[in-house]
PDB file of C-alpha atoms in Angstrom:
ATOM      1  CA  UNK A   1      61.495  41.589  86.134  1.00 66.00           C
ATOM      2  CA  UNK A   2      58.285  40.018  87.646  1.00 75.00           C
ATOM      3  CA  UNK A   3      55.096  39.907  85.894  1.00 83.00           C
ATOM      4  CA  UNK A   4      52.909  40.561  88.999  1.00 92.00           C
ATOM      5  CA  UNK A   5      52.765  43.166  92.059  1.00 92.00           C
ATOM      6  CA  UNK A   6      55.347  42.696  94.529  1.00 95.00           C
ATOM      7  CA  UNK A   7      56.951  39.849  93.886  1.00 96.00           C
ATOM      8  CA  UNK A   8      58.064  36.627  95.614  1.00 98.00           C
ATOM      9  CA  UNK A   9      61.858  36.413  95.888  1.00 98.00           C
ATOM     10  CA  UNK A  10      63.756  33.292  96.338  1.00 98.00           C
ATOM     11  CA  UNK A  11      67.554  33.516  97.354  1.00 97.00           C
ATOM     12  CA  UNK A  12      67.621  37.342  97.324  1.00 96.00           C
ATOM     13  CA  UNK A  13      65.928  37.008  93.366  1.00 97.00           C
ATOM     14  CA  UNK A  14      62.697  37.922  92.133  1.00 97.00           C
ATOM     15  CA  UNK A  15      60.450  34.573  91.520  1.00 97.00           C
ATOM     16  CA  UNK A  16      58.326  33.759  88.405  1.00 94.00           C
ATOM     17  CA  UNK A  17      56.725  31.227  86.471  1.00 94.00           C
ATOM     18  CA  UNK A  18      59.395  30.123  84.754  1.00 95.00           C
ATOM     19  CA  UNK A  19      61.471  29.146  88.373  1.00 96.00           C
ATOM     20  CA  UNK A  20      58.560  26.865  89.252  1.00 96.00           C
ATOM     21  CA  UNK A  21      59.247  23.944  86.777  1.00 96.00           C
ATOM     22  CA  UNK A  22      58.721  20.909  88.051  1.00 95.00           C
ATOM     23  CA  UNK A  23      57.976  22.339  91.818  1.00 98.00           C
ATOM     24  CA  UNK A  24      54.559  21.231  93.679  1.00 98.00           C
ATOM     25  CA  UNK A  25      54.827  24.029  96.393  1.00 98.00           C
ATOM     26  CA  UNK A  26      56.745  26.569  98.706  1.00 98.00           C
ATOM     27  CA  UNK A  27      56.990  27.578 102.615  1.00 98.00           C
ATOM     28  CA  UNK A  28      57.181  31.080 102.672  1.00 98.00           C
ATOM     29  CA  UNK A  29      57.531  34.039 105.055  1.00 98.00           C
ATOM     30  CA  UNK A  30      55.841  37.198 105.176  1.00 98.00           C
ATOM     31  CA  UNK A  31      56.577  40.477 106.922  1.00 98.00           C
ATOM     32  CA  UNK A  32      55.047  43.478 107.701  1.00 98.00           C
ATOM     33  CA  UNK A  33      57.818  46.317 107.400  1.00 98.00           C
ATOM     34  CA  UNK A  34      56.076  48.834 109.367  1.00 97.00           C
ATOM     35  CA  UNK A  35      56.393  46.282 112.590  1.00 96.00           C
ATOM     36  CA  UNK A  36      58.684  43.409 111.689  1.00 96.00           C
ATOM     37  CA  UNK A  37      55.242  40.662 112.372  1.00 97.00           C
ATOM     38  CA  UNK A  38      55.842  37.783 110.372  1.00 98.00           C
ATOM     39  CA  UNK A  39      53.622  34.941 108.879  1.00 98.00           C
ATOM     40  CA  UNK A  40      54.886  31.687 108.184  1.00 98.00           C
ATOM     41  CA  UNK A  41      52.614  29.347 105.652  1.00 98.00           C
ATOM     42  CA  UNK A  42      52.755  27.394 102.731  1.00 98.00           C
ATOM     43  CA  UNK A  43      51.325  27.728  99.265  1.00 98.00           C
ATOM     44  CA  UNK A  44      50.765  25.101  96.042  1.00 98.00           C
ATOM     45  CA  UNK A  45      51.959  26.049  92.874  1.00 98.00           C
ATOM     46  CA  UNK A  46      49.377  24.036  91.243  1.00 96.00           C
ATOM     47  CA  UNK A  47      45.225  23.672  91.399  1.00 94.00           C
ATOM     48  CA  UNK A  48      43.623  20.276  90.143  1.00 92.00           C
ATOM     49  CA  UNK A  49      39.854  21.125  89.452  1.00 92.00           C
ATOM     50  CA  UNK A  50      37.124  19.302  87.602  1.00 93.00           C
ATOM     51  CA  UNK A  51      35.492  21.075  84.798  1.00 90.00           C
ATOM     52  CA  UNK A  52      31.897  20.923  84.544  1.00 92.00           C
ATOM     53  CA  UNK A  53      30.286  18.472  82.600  1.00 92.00           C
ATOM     54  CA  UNK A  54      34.295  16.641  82.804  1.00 92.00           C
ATOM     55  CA  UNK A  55      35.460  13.353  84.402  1.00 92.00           C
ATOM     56  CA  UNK A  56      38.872  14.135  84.856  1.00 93.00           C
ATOM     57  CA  UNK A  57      40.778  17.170  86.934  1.00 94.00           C
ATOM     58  CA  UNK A  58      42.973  19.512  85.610  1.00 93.00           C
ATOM     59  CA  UNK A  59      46.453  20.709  86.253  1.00 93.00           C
ATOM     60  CA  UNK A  60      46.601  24.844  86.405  1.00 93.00           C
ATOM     61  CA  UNK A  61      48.875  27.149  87.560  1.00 94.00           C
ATOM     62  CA  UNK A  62      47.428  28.446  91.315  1.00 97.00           C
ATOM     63  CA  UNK A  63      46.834  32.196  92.664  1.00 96.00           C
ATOM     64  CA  UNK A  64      50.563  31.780  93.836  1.00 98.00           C
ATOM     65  CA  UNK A  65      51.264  35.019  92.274  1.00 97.00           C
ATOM     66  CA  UNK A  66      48.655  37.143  94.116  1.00 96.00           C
ATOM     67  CA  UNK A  67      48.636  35.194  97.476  1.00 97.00           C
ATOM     68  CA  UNK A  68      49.328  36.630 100.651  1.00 96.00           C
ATOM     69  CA  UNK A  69      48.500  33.795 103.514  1.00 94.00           C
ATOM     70  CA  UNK A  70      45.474  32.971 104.674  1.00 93.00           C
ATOM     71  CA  UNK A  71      45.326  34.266 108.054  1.00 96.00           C
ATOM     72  CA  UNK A  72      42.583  36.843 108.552  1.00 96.00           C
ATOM     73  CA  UNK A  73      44.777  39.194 110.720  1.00 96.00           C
ATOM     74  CA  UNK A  74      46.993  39.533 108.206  1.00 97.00           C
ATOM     75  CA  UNK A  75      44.688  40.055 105.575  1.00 97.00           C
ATOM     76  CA  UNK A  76      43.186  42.976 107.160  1.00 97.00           C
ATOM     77  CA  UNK A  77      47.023  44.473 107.766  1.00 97.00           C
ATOM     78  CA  UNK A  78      47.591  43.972 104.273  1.00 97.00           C
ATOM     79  CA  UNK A  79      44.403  45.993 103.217  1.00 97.00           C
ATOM     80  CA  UNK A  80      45.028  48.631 105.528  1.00 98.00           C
ATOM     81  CA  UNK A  81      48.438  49.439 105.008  1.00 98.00           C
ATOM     82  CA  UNK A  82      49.080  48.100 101.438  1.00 97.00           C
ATOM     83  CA  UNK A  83      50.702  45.415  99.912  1.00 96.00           C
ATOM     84  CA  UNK A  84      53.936  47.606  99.797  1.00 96.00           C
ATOM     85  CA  UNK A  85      54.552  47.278 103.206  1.00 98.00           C
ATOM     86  CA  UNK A  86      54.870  43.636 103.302  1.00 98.00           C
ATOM     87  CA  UNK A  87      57.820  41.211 102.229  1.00 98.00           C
ATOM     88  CA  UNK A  88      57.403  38.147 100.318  1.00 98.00           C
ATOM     89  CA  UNK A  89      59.753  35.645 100.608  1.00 98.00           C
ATOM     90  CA  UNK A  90      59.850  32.275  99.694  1.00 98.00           C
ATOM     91  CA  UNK A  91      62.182  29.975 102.291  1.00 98.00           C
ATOM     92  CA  UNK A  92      61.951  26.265 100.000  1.00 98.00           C
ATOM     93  CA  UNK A  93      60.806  24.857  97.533  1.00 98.00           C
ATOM     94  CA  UNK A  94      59.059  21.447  97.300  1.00 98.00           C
ATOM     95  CA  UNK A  95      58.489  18.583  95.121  1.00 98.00           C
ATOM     96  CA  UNK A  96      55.783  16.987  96.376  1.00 97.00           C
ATOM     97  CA  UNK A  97      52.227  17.941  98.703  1.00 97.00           C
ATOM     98  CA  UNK A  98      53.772  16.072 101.686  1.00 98.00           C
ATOM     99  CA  UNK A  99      57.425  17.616 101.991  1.00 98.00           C
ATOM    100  CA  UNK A 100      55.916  20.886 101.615  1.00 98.00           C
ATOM    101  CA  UNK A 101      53.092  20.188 104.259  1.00 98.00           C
ATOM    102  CA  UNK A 102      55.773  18.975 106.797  1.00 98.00           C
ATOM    103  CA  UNK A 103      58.170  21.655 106.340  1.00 98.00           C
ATOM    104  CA  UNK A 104      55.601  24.103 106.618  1.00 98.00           C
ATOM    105  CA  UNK A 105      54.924  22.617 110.205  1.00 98.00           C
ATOM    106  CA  UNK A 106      58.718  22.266 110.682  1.00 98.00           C
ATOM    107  CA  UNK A 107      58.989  26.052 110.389  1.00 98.00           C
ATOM    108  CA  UNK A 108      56.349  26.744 112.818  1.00 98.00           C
ATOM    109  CA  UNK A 109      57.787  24.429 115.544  1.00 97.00           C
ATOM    110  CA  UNK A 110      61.909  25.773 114.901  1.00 97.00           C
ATOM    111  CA  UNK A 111      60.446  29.801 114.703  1.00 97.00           C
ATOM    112  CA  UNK A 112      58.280  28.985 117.695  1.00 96.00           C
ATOM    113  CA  UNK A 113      55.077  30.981 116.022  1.00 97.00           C
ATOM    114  CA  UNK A 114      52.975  30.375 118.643  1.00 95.00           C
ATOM    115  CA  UNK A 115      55.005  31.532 121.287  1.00 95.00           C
ATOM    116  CA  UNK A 116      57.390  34.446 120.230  1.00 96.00           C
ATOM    117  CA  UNK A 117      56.773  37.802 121.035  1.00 95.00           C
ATOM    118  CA  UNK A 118      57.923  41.314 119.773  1.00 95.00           C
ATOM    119  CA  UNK A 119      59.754  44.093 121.769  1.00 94.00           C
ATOM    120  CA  UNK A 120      56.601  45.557 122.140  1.00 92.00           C
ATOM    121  CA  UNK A 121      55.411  42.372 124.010  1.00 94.00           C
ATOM    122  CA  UNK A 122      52.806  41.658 121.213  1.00 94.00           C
ATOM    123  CA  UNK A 123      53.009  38.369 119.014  1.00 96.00           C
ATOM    124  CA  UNK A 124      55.549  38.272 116.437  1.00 97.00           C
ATOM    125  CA  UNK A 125      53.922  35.795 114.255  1.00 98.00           C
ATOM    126  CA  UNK A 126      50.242  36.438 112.758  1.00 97.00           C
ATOM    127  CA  UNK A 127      49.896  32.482 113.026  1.00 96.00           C
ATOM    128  CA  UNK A 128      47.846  31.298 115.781  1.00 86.00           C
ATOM    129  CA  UNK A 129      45.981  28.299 116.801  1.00 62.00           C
TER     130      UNK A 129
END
């Protein structure tokens, strides 16, 4: 059981802290349920900040937990209808900044985000240009 609101899952299984070991990030997918819209993005599992008063950075866990993309469509879907109406689900899992990075822009090109459209005619990806 997850220690946080609506989980990310990761092969059909909720995801914690303990699955992140030695991980740097994750591409993920979100989607609304009320209208199938999806957001593809990518998120680190780590922070590196510099105290005050402190020379050197240092390692923390990120927001991962609570994160939800940083598109502001999506954002204001999220706040609107609620976080229970949106799917969290995290496609890989990376060991370094650059393979995440790249397969974050791998998705966008193979799911064609900037070009697909719903049923209804309207985008089905919140990412845009």
């Amino acid at each position: 059981m997850a220690d946080y609101e609506n989980p990310w899952t990761y092969m059909e299984r909720t995801f914690d802290s303990s699955d992140v070991r030695d991980y740097f990030g994750f591409v993920y997918l979100i989607t609304n349920l009320t209208n199938q819209r999806q957001y593809i993005g990518r998120k680190y599992f780590w922070q590196f900040r510099t105290p005050k008063g402190k020379k050197r950075k240092v390692k923390s866990e990120s927001d991962w937990k609570k994160y939800y993309g940083s598109c502001p469509e999506l954002k204001e879907d999220i706040e609107r209808l609620g976080k229970q109406h949106f799917s969290r689900v995290i496609l890989s899992l990376h060991k370094t900044k650059g393979k995440t990075n790249f397969e974050e822009t791998r998705q966008h090109f193979i799911r064609g985000v900037l070009t697909e459209s719903l049923d209804t005619g309207g985008p089905a990806y919140y990412n845009s240009n």
